mmCIF file of N, CA and C in Angstrom:
data_model
loop_
_atom_site.group_PDB
_atom_site.id
_atom_site.type_symbol
_atom_site.label_atom_id
_atom_site.label_comp_id
_atom_site.label_asym_id
_atom_site.label_seq_id
_atom_site.Cartn_x
_atom_site.Cartn_y
_atom_site.Cartn_z
ATOM 1 N N MET A 1 110.561 92.850 129.040
ATOM 2 C CA MET A 1 109.737 92.036 127.993
ATOM 3 C C MET A 1 110.580 92.154 126.664
ATOM 4 N N GLN A 2 110.788 91.171 125.933
ATOM 5 C CA GLN A 2 111.595 91.008 124.863
ATOM 6 C C GLN A 2 110.789 91.419 123.602
ATOM 7 N N ASP A 3 111.269 92.177 122.647
ATOM 8 C CA ASP A 3 110.735 92.612 121.433
ATOM 9 C C ASP A 3 110.773 91.386 120.465
ATOM 10 N N THR A 4 109.654 90.878 120.118
ATOM 11 C CA THR A 4 109.636 89.664 119.182
ATOM 12 C C THR A 4 109.180 89.996 117.739
ATOM 13 N N ARG A 5 109.266 91.259 117.405
ATOM 14 C CA ARG A 5 108.972 91.757 116.055
ATOM 15 C C ARG A 5 110.049 91.268 114.959
ATOM 16 N N ALA A 6 109.624 90.895 113.855
ATOM 17 C CA ALA A 6 110.659 90.450 112.779
ATOM 18 C C ALA A 6 111.191 91.857 112.359
ATOM 19 N N LEU A 7 112.504 91.748 112.112
ATOM 20 C CA LEU A 7 113.335 92.974 111.695
ATOM 21 C C LEU A 7 113.928 92.862 110.433
ATOM 22 N N THR A 8 113.553 91.779 109.837
ATOM 23 C CA THR A 8 113.953 91.718 108.346
ATOM 24 C C THR A 8 112.773 91.050 107.553
ATOM 25 N N LEU A 9 112.463 91.476 106.474
ATOM 26 C CA LEU A 9 111.380 91.047 105.606
ATOM 27 C C LEU A 9 111.873 90.797 104.311
ATOM 28 N N THR A 10 111.744 89.579 103.511
ATOM 29 C CA THR A 10 112.298 89.405 102.376
ATOM 30 C C THR A 10 111.307 88.692 101.561
ATOM 31 N N PHE A 11 110.916 89.133 100.294
ATOM 32 C CA PHE A 11 110.006 88.604 99.528
ATOM 33 C C PHE A 11 110.047 88.800 98.146
ATOM 34 N N GLU A 12 109.426 88.029 97.362
ATOM 35 C CA GLU A 12 109.583 87.894 95.749
ATOM 36 C C GLU A 12 108.210 88.476 95.114
ATOM 37 N N VAL A 13 108.601 89.273 93.924
ATOM 38 C CA VAL A 13 107.370 89.499 93.240
ATOM 39 C C VAL A 13 107.718 89.334 91.742
ATOM 40 N N SER A 14 106.675 88.573 91.099
ATOM 41 C CA SER A 14 106.819 88.477 89.643
ATOM 42 C C SER A 14 106.561 89.610 88.915
ATOM 43 N N GLY A 15 107.122 89.768 87.601
ATOM 44 C CA GLY A 15 107.089 90.975 86.898
ATOM 45 C C GLY A 15 108.125 91.954 87.177
ATOM 46 N N LEU A 16 107.959 93.188 86.678
ATOM 47 C CA LEU A 16 108.827 94.381 86.908
ATOM 48 C C LEU A 16 108.448 95.182 88.116
ATOM 49 N N PRO A 17 109.305 95.745 88.665
ATOM 50 C CA PRO A 17 108.959 96.829 89.865
ATOM 51 C C PRO A 17 108.402 97.974 89.337
ATOM 52 N N PRO A 18 107.576 98.801 90.144
ATOM 53 C CA PRO A 18 107.085 100.156 89.777
ATOM 54 C C PRO A 18 108.103 100.983 89.614
ATOM 55 N N ILE A 19 108.060 101.848 88.560
ATOM 56 C CA ILE A 19 109.305 103.110 88.451
ATOM 57 C C ILE A 19 108.706 104.267 88.624
ATOM 58 N N LYS A 20 109.608 105.077 89.159
ATOM 59 C CA LYS A 20 109.266 106.609 89.440
ATOM 60 C C LYS A 20 110.133 107.348 88.778
ATOM 61 N N THR A 21 109.271 108.102 87.666
ATOM 62 C CA THR A 21 110.071 108.840 86.707
ATOM 63 C C THR A 21 109.520 110.313 86.465
ATOM 64 N N GLU A 22 108.444 110.423 87.109
ATOM 65 C CA GLU A 22 107.693 111.692 86.747
ATOM 66 C C GLU A 22 107.142 112.419 88.023
ATOM 67 N N ALA A 23 106.507 113.475 87.916
ATOM 68 C CA ALA A 23 105.986 114.225 89.097
ATOM 69 C C ALA A 23 104.784 113.703 89.380
ATOM 70 N N LEU A 24 104.086 113.012 88.586
ATOM 71 C CA LEU A 24 102.680 112.484 88.856
ATOM 72 C C LEU A 24 102.798 111.261 89.962
ATOM 73 N N SER A 25 102.164 111.222 90.933
ATOM 74 C CA SER A 25 102.329 110.225 91.885
ATOM 75 C C SER A 25 101.992 108.885 91.191
ATOM 76 N N ILE A 26 102.788 107.864 91.597
ATOM 77 C CA ILE A 26 102.506 106.418 91.022
ATOM 78 C C ILE A 26 101.311 105.847 91.787
ATOM 79 N N PHE A 27 100.729 106.585 92.677
ATOM 80 C CA PHE A 27 99.425 106.027 93.363
ATOM 81 C C PHE A 27 98.313 106.769 92.725
ATOM 82 N N ALA A 28 98.349 107.553 91.869
ATOM 83 C CA ALA A 28 97.247 108.112 91.228
ATOM 84 C C ALA A 28 96.482 106.923 90.627
ATOM 85 N N ALA A 29 95.032 107.142 90.577
ATOM 86 C CA ALA A 29 94.254 106.246 90.033
ATOM 87 C C ALA A 29 94.445 106.409 88.545
ATOM 88 N N GLY A 30 94.738 105.079 87.971
ATOM 89 C CA GLY A 30 94.829 104.989 86.411
ATOM 90 C C GLY A 30 96.318 105.336 85.922
ATOM 91 N N HIS A 31 97.173 105.569 86.992
ATOM 92 C CA HIS A 31 98.647 105.719 86.521
ATOM 93 C C HIS A 31 99.299 104.553 85.868
ATOM 94 N N ARG A 32 100.153 104.668 84.861
ATOM 95 C CA ARG A 32 100.655 103.640 84.107
ATOM 96 C C ARG A 32 101.309 102.581 84.915
ATOM 97 N N GLN A 33 101.627 102.835 86.121
ATOM 98 C CA GLN A 33 102.426 102.016 86.933
ATOM 99 C C GLN A 33 101.381 101.187 87.985
ATOM 100 N N ALA A 34 100.314 101.313 87.716
ATOM 101 C CA ALA A 34 99.270 100.845 88.706
ATOM 102 C C ALA A 34 99.297 99.330 89.011
ATOM 103 N N THR A 35 99.401 98.683 87.879
ATOM 104 C CA THR A 35 99.498 97.246 88.008
ATOM 105 C C THR A 35 100.711 96.724 88.889
ATOM 106 N N ARG A 36 101.783 97.548 88.520
ATOM 107 C CA ARG A 36 103.183 97.080 89.261
ATOM 108 C C ARG A 36 103.102 97.479 90.743
ATOM 109 N N VAL A 37 102.353 98.629 90.904
ATOM 110 C CA VAL A 37 102.289 99.028 92.461
ATOM 111 C C VAL A 37 101.344 97.975 93.138
ATOM 112 N N ARG A 38 100.345 97.596 92.568
ATOM 113 C CA ARG A 38 99.328 96.739 93.368
ATOM 114 C C ARG A 38 100.023 95.358 93.393
ATOM 115 N N ALA A 39 100.833 94.969 92.592
ATOM 116 C CA ALA A 39 101.611 93.441 92.552
ATOM 117 C C ALA A 39 102.566 93.752 93.857
ATOM 118 N N LEU A 40 103.241 94.834 93.999
ATOM 119 C CA LEU A 40 104.290 94.917 95.007
ATOM 120 C C LEU A 40 103.554 95.041 96.462
ATOM 121 N N LEU A 41 102.407 95.927 96.577
ATOM 122 C CA LEU A 41 101.737 96.111 97.785
ATOM 123 C C LEU A 41 101.173 94.767 98.106
ATOM 124 N N GLN A 42 100.496 93.834 97.203
ATOM 125 C CA GLN A 42 99.955 92.602 97.471
ATOM 126 C C GLN A 42 101.084 91.730 98.154
ATOM 127 N N ALA A 43 102.271 91.567 97.356
ATOM 128 C CA ALA A 43 103.279 90.746 97.858
ATOM 129 C C ALA A 43 103.975 91.320 99.228
ATOM 130 N N ALA A 44 104.085 92.471 99.342
ATOM 131 C CA ALA A 44 104.458 92.930 100.586
ATOM 132 C C ALA A 44 103.327 92.679 101.757
ATOM 133 N N CYS A 45 102.073 92.879 101.487
ATOM 134 C CA CYS A 45 101.133 92.544 102.381
ATOM 135 C C CYS A 45 101.025 91.227 102.849
ATOM 136 N N GLU A 46 101.296 90.222 101.924
ATOM 137 C CA GLU A 46 101.431 88.665 102.159
ATOM 138 C C GLU A 46 102.643 88.204 103.050
ATOM 139 N N ALA A 47 103.482 88.919 102.675
ATOM 140 C CA ALA A 47 104.927 88.753 103.556
ATOM 141 C C ALA A 47 104.862 89.243 104.891
ATOM 142 N N ALA A 48 104.258 90.302 105.012
ATOM 143 C CA ALA A 48 104.181 90.918 106.435
ATOM 144 C C ALA A 48 103.104 90.133 107.206
ATOM 145 N N GLN A 49 102.041 89.779 106.605
ATOM 146 C CA GLN A 49 101.064 89.080 107.286
ATOM 147 C C GLN A 49 101.578 87.782 107.897
ATOM 148 N N HIS A 50 102.352 87.143 107.046
ATOM 149 C CA HIS A 50 102.930 85.852 107.343
ATOM 150 C C HIS A 50 103.920 85.916 108.472
ATOM 151 N N THR A 51 104.609 87.194 108.466
ATOM 152 C CA THR A 51 105.695 87.043 109.524
ATOM 153 C C THR A 51 105.287 87.859 110.814
ATOM 154 N N GLY A 52 104.161 88.453 110.719
ATOM 155 C CA GLY A 52 103.806 89.465 111.960
ATOM 156 C C GLY A 52 104.588 90.959 111.816
ATOM 157 N N TRP A 53 105.046 91.226 110.511
ATOM 158 C CA TRP A 53 105.606 92.421 110.487
ATOM 159 C C TRP A 53 105.082 93.599 110.850
ATOM 160 N N THR A 54 105.524 94.468 111.573
ATOM 161 C CA THR A 54 104.892 95.902 111.825
ATOM 162 C C THR A 54 105.782 96.867 111.340
ATOM 163 N N PRO A 55 105.271 98.042 110.722
ATOM 164 C CA PRO A 55 106.148 98.966 110.091
ATOM 165 C C PRO A 55 107.303 99.655 110.983
ATOM 166 N N LEU A 56 108.519 99.710 110.534
ATOM 167 C CA LEU A 56 109.595 100.258 111.149
ATOM 168 C C LEU A 56 109.544 101.730 111.279
ATOM 169 N N SER A 57 110.062 102.172 112.357
ATOM 170 C CA SER A 57 110.032 103.566 112.654
ATOM 171 C C SER A 57 111.363 104.230 112.788
ATOM 172 N N GLY A 58 112.558 103.236 112.893
ATOM 173 C CA GLY A 58 113.674 103.721 112.927
ATOM 174 C C GLY A 58 114.489 103.606 111.564
ATOM 175 N N PRO A 59 115.852 103.462 111.777
ATOM 176 C CA PRO A 59 116.517 103.402 110.480
ATOM 177 C C PRO A 59 116.618 102.102 109.738
ATOM 178 N N VAL A 60 116.369 102.041 108.471
ATOM 179 C CA VAL A 60 116.293 100.864 107.509
ATOM 180 C C VAL A 60 117.070 100.766 106.569
ATOM 181 N N GLU A 61 117.216 99.664 106.011
ATOM 182 C CA GLU A 61 118.102 99.380 104.728
ATOM 183 C C GLU A 61 117.180 98.608 103.919
ATOM 184 N N VAL A 62 117.244 98.837 102.436
ATOM 185 C CA VAL A 62 116.376 98.224 101.360
ATOM 186 C C VAL A 62 117.414 97.745 100.379
ATOM 187 N N ASP A 63 116.948 96.415 100.054
ATOM 188 C CA ASP A 63 117.734 95.886 98.971
ATOM 189 C C ASP A 63 116.895 95.568 98.002
ATOM 190 N N LEU A 64 117.318 95.679 96.646
ATOM 191 C CA LEU A 64 116.349 95.309 95.451
ATOM 192 C C LEU A 64 117.155 94.389 94.573
ATOM 193 N N VAL A 65 116.625 93.152 94.179
ATOM 194 C CA VAL A 65 117.449 92.320 93.212
ATOM 195 C C VAL A 65 116.441 92.223 92.122
ATOM 196 N N LEU A 66 116.912 92.739 91.025
ATOM 197 C CA LEU A 66 116.047 92.592 89.795
ATOM 198 C C LEU A 66 116.558 91.332 89.031
ATOM 199 N N ARG A 67 115.624 90.475 88.566
ATOM 200 C CA ARG A 67 116.008 89.388 87.829
ATOM 201 C C ARG A 67 115.362 89.668 86.230
ATOM 202 N N CYS A 68 116.067 89.474 85.211
ATOM 203 C CA CYS A 68 115.568 89.782 83.890
ATOM 204 C C CYS A 68 116.620 89.106 82.843
ATOM 205 N N PRO A 69 115.934 88.956 81.794
ATOM 206 C CA PRO A 69 116.920 88.212 80.632
ATOM 207 C C PRO A 69 117.976 89.121 80.392
ATOM 208 N N PRO A 70 119.036 88.575 80.098
ATOM 209 C CA PRO A 70 120.366 89.461 79.990
ATOM 210 C C PRO A 70 120.165 90.389 78.837
ATOM 211 N N GLY A 71 120.639 91.623 79.106
ATOM 212 C CA GLY A 71 120.345 92.711 78.090
ATOM 213 C C GLY A 71 119.016 93.238 77.933
ATOM 214 N N HIS A 72 118.072 92.884 78.820
ATOM 215 C CA HIS A 72 116.775 93.424 78.640
ATOM 216 C C HIS A 72 116.197 94.355 79.928
ATOM 217 N N ARG A 73 117.246 94.777 80.669
ATOM 218 C CA ARG A 73 116.701 95.769 81.656
ATOM 219 C C ARG A 73 115.919 96.850 81.198
ATOM 220 N N THR A 74 114.882 97.048 81.952
ATOM 221 C CA THR A 74 113.778 98.160 81.333
ATOM 222 C C THR A 74 114.014 99.642 81.900
ATOM 223 N N SER A 75 114.762 99.824 82.725
ATOM 224 C CA SER A 75 114.756 101.159 83.483
ATOM 225 C C SER A 75 116.187 101.238 84.205
ATOM 226 N N ASP A 76 116.561 102.374 84.695
ATOM 227 C CA ASP A 76 118.041 102.529 85.391
ATOM 228 C C ASP A 76 117.466 102.184 87.006
ATOM 229 N N ALA A 77 118.611 101.815 87.521
ATOM 230 C CA ALA A 77 118.557 101.472 89.033
ATOM 231 C C ALA A 77 117.737 102.501 90.025
ATOM 232 N N SER A 78 118.109 104.014 89.665
ATOM 233 C CA SER A 78 117.684 104.963 90.556
ATOM 234 C C SER A 78 115.975 104.884 90.263
ATOM 235 N N THR A 79 115.387 104.633 89.092
ATOM 236 C CA THR A 79 114.016 104.794 89.037
ATOM 237 C C THR A 79 113.320 103.699 89.715
ATOM 238 N N LEU A 80 114.001 102.532 89.441
ATOM 239 C CA LEU A 80 113.346 101.320 90.187
ATOM 240 C C LEU A 80 113.335 101.419 91.546
ATOM 241 N N LEU A 81 114.529 101.855 92.142
ATOM 242 C CA LEU A 81 114.500 101.937 93.734
ATOM 243 C C LEU A 81 113.700 103.050 93.969
ATOM 244 N N GLY A 82 113.594 104.262 93.427
ATOM 245 C CA GLY A 82 112.653 105.137 93.781
ATOM 246 C C GLY A 82 111.071 104.621 93.713
ATOM 247 N N GLY A 83 110.792 103.856 92.746
ATOM 248 C CA GLY A 83 109.496 103.323 92.723
ATOM 249 C C GLY A 83 109.120 102.393 93.767
ATOM 250 N N VAL A 84 110.029 101.372 94.174
ATOM 251 C CA VAL A 84 109.800 100.453 95.145
ATOM 252 C C VAL A 84 109.727 101.106 96.482
ATOM 253 N N CYS A 85 110.751 101.932 96.797
ATOM 254 C CA CYS A 85 110.675 102.575 97.930
ATOM 255 C C CYS A 85 109.491 103.487 98.347
ATOM 256 N N ALA A 86 109.025 104.102 97.293
ATOM 257 C CA ALA A 86 107.793 105.067 97.401
ATOM 258 C C ALA A 86 106.535 104.161 97.844
ATOM 259 N N VAL A 87 106.510 103.002 97.247
ATOM 260 C CA VAL A 87 105.479 102.116 97.382
ATOM 261 C C VAL A 87 105.400 101.479 98.791
ATOM 262 N N LEU A 88 106.700 101.317 99.191
ATOM 263 C CA LEU A 88 106.737 100.452 100.721
ATOM 264 C C LEU A 88 106.682 101.372 101.771
ATOM 265 N N GLN A 89 106.636 102.673 101.669
ATOM 266 C CA GLN A 89 106.744 103.521 102.698
ATOM 267 C C GLN A 89 105.153 103.873 103.051
ATOM 268 N N ASP A 90 104.930 104.337 104.388
ATOM 269 C CA ASP A 90 103.497 104.749 104.694
ATOM 270 C C ASP A 90 102.838 105.785 103.681
ATOM 271 N N LYS A 91 101.777 105.505 103.187
ATOM 272 C CA LYS A 91 101.239 106.269 102.176
ATOM 273 C C LYS A 91 100.201 107.353 102.678
ATOM 274 N N LYS A 92 100.014 107.712 104.052
ATOM 275 C CA LYS A 92 99.355 108.584 104.372
ATOM 276 C C LYS A 92 99.482 109.794 104.044
ATOM 277 N N ARG A 93 100.962 110.019 103.685
ATOM 278 C CA ARG A 93 101.551 111.561 103.457
ATOM 279 C C ARG A 93 101.030 112.006 101.998
ATOM 280 N N VAL A 94 100.550 110.916 101.147
ATOM 281 C CA VAL A 94 100.249 111.247 99.767
ATOM 282 C C VAL A 94 98.705 111.060 99.645
ATOM 283 N N ALA A 95 97.925 111.230 100.720
ATOM 284 C CA ALA A 95 96.432 110.861 100.863
ATOM 285 C C ALA A 95 95.697 112.064 100.059
ATOM 286 N N SER A 96 96.532 113.195 99.955
ATOM 287 C CA SER A 96 95.677 114.265 99.197
ATOM 288 C C SER A 96 95.189 113.916 97.831
ATOM 289 N N ILE A 97 95.822 112.850 97.276
ATOM 290 C CA ILE A 97 95.409 112.596 95.878
ATOM 291 C C ILE A 97 94.366 111.483 95.760
ATOM 292 N N GLY A 98 93.977 111.053 96.913
ATOM 293 C CA GLY A 98 92.813 110.085 97.107
ATOM 294 C C GLY A 98 93.464 108.787 96.791
ATOM 295 N N LEU A 99 93.439 107.839 97.674
ATOM 296 C CA LEU A 99 93.995 106.362 97.473
ATOM 297 C C LEU A 99 92.924 105.304 97.712
ATOM 298 N N THR A 100 91.644 105.717 97.573
ATOM 299 C CA THR A 100 90.584 104.627 97.763
ATOM 300 C C THR A 100 90.669 103.602 96.769
ATOM 301 N N HIS A 101 91.106 103.853 95.630
ATOM 302 C CA HIS A 101 91.313 102.654 94.533
ATOM 303 C C HIS A 101 92.154 101.693 94.983
ATOM 304 N N LEU A 102 93.024 101.976 96.096
ATOM 305 C CA LEU A 102 93.896 100.836 96.420
ATOM 306 C C LEU A 102 93.288 99.848 97.390
ATOM 307 N N GLY A 103 92.063 100.232 97.919
ATOM 308 C CA GLY A 103 91.349 99.437 98.801
ATOM 309 C C GLY A 103 92.224 99.133 100.105
ATOM 310 N N VAL A 104 92.171 98.093 100.564
ATOM 311 C CA VAL A 104 92.916 97.740 101.727
ATOM 312 C C VAL A 104 94.498 97.866 101.660
ATOM 313 N N LEU A 105 95.024 97.822 100.483
ATOM 314 C CA LEU A 105 96.350 97.936 100.056
ATOM 315 C C LEU A 105 96.959 99.140 100.543
ATOM 316 N N VAL A 106 96.134 100.271 100.703
ATOM 317 C CA VAL A 106 96.671 101.460 101.040
ATOM 318 C C VAL A 106 97.513 101.588 102.426
ATOM 319 N N ASP A 107 97.040 100.559 103.406
ATOM 320 C CA ASP A 107 97.489 100.488 104.473
ATOM 321 C C ASP A 107 98.834 99.677 104.645
ATOM 322 N N VAL A 108 99.252 98.946 103.518
ATOM 323 C CA VAL A 108 100.537 98.351 103.665
ATOM 324 C C VAL A 108 101.689 99.281 103.588
ATOM 325 N N ALA A 109 102.392 99.153 104.605
ATOM 326 C CA ALA A 109 103.748 100.016 104.834
ATOM 327 C C ALA A 109 104.713 99.100 105.478
ATOM 328 N N LEU A 110 106.019 99.172 105.044
ATOM 329 C CA LEU A 110 107.029 98.399 105.879
ATOM 330 C C LEU A 110 107.943 99.192 106.626
ATOM 331 N N TYR A 111 107.861 100.633 106.456
ATOM 332 C CA TYR A 111 108.562 101.655 107.126
ATOM 333 C C TYR A 111 107.780 102.876 107.032
ATOM 334 N N ASP A 112 107.955 103.735 107.905
ATOM 335 C CA ASP A 112 107.181 105.043 107.912
ATOM 336 C C ASP A 112 107.613 105.843 106.778
ATOM 337 N N ASP A 113 108.851 106.140 106.463
ATOM 338 C CA ASP A 113 109.152 107.238 105.440
ATOM 339 C C ASP A 113 110.478 106.979 104.847
ATOM 340 N N ASP A 114 110.526 107.457 103.632
ATOM 341 C CA ASP A 114 111.949 107.139 102.820
ATOM 342 C C ASP A 114 113.154 107.735 103.553
ATOM 343 N N ARG A 115 113.012 108.854 104.477
ATOM 344 C CA ARG A 115 113.957 109.572 105.047
ATOM 345 C C ARG A 115 114.686 108.500 106.106
ATOM 346 N N GLN A 116 114.075 107.337 106.377
ATOM 347 C CA GLN A 116 114.668 106.369 107.453
ATOM 348 C C GLN A 116 115.780 105.676 106.415
ATOM 349 N N ILE A 117 115.762 105.573 105.406
ATOM 350 C CA ILE A 117 116.774 104.595 104.690
ATOM 351 C C ILE A 117 118.093 105.139 104.814
ATOM 352 N N ARG A 118 118.947 104.119 105.172
ATOM 353 C CA ARG A 118 120.235 104.416 105.552
ATOM 354 C C ARG A 118 121.257 103.573 104.704
ATOM 355 N N THR A 119 120.720 102.429 104.159
ATOM 356 C CA THR A 119 121.528 101.682 103.170
ATOM 357 C C THR A 119 120.511 101.341 102.134
ATOM 358 N N LEU A 120 120.915 101.400 100.813
ATOM 359 C CA LEU A 120 120.058 101.162 99.699
ATOM 360 C C LEU A 120 121.015 100.376 98.690
ATOM 361 N N THR A 121 120.498 99.222 98.329
ATOM 362 C CA THR A 121 121.405 98.347 97.303
ATOM 363 C C THR A 121 120.535 97.973 96.215
ATOM 364 N N TYR A 122 121.141 97.691 95.046
ATOM 365 C CA TYR A 122 120.462 97.287 93.856
ATOM 366 C C TYR A 122 121.496 96.387 93.149
ATOM 367 N N ARG A 123 120.872 95.324 92.797
ATOM 368 C CA ARG A 123 121.787 94.257 92.080
ATOM 369 C C ARG A 123 120.785 93.612 90.953
ATOM 370 N N GLU A 124 121.439 93.034 89.950
ATOM 371 C CA GLU A 124 120.643 92.374 88.768
ATOM 372 C C GLU A 124 121.309 90.934 88.806
ATOM 373 N N GLU A 125 120.251 90.121 88.430
ATOM 374 C CA GLU A 125 120.657 88.750 88.242
ATOM 375 C C GLU A 125 120.027 88.310 86.877
ATOM 376 N N PRO A 126 120.728 87.246 86.114
ATOM 377 C CA PRO A 126 119.996 86.970 84.902
ATOM 378 C C PRO A 126 119.022 86.060 85.174
ATOM 379 N N ALA A 127 117.886 85.909 84.491
ATOM 380 C CA ALA A 127 116.757 84.980 84.562
ATOM 381 C C ALA A 127 115.982 85.066 83.344
ATOM 382 N N GLU A 128 115.278 83.963 83.224
ATOM 383 C CA GLU A 128 114.360 83.798 82.011
ATOM 384 C C GLU A 128 113.273 84.791 81.978
ATOM 385 N N ASP A 129 112.750 84.955 83.025
ATOM 386 C CA ASP A 129 111.592 85.917 83.175
ATOM 387 C C ASP A 129 111.776 86.992 84.271
ATOM 388 N N TYR A 130 111.019 88.022 84.201
ATOM 389 C CA TYR A 130 111.126 89.236 85.022
ATOM 390 C C TYR A 130 110.550 88.724 86.222
ATOM 391 N N SER A 131 111.320 89.252 87.255
ATOM 392 C CA SER A 131 110.833 89.228 88.891
ATOM 393 C C SER A 131 111.681 89.888 89.751
ATOM 394 N N TYR A 132 111.552 90.271 90.787
ATOM 395 C CA TYR A 132 112.298 90.910 91.692
ATOM 396 C C TYR A 132 112.211 90.526 93.328
ATOM 397 N N GLU A 133 113.246 90.736 93.905
ATOM 398 C CA GLU A 133 113.431 90.211 95.464
ATOM 399 C C GLU A 133 113.464 91.622 96.061
ATOM 400 N N VAL A 134 112.746 91.835 97.099
ATOM 401 C CA VAL A 134 112.840 93.113 98.085
ATOM 402 C C VAL A 134 113.286 92.631 99.431
ATOM 403 N N ARG A 135 114.168 93.223 99.937
ATOM 404 C CA ARG A 135 114.448 92.957 101.440
ATOM 405 C C ARG A 135 114.419 94.285 102.164
ATOM 406 N N VAL A 136 113.827 94.409 103.279
ATOM 407 C CA VAL A 136 113.768 95.548 104.116
ATOM 408 C C VAL A 136 114.149 95.010 105.618
ATOM 409 N N ALA A 137 114.995 95.773 106.239
ATOM 410 C CA ALA A 137 115.505 95.426 107.385
ATOM 411 C C ALA A 137 115.799 96.598 108.345
ATOM 412 N N ALA A 138 115.705 96.287 109.668
ATOM 413 C CA ALA A 138 116.044 97.443 110.657
ATOM 414 C C ALA A 138 117.539 97.378 110.591
ATOM 415 N N VAL A 139 118.181 98.778 110.560
ATOM 416 C CA VAL A 139 119.397 98.890 110.809
ATOM 417 C C VAL A 139 119.761 98.756 112.288
ATOM 418 N N PRO A 140 120.641 97.879 112.607
ATOM 419 C CA PRO A 140 120.967 97.611 114.203
ATOM 420 C C PRO A 140 121.642 98.990 114.642
ATOM 421 N N ALA A 141 121.166 99.139 115.918
ATOM 422 C CA ALA A 141 121.515 100.178 116.701
ATOM 423 C C ALA A 141 123.253 100.303 116.768
ATOM 424 N N ALA A 142 123.778 101.317 116.861
ATOM 425 C CA ALA A 142 125.243 101.400 117.018
ATOM 426 C C ALA A 142 125.671 101.043 118.222
ATOM 427 N N VAL A 143 126.694 100.187 118.370
ATOM 428 C CA VAL A 143 127.164 99.980 119.729
ATOM 429 C C VAL A 143 128.013 100.885 120.347
#
């Protein structure tokens, strides 16, 4: 039987990505990144539903393209990548903080855990308004 799952998922999000800069979980109710977290989860959910995506359990690659007005980057690449990757992994391991405020978005996961990431890329492109593109893909098995 042939595996027909989608192995690459790419989607756009308006605004800025969530950033991970402190010990407090970005999933905590009322966190200052809550709006960005919800926007990313909603976009990922819609893309996953549209393609039939199921969370990957093997090695993955994650690409982030930030689009922003020239000279107006809001954070460094590592905090942007950290925030996006934290949001896209399975959130069950942070369930101790309580995630009910996320509603059905708590179940949105594109892969199981950050430890699966084998390739991570970040790029900036000039744009009039802030937005970003996320691409998650399965890493092909070595031949």
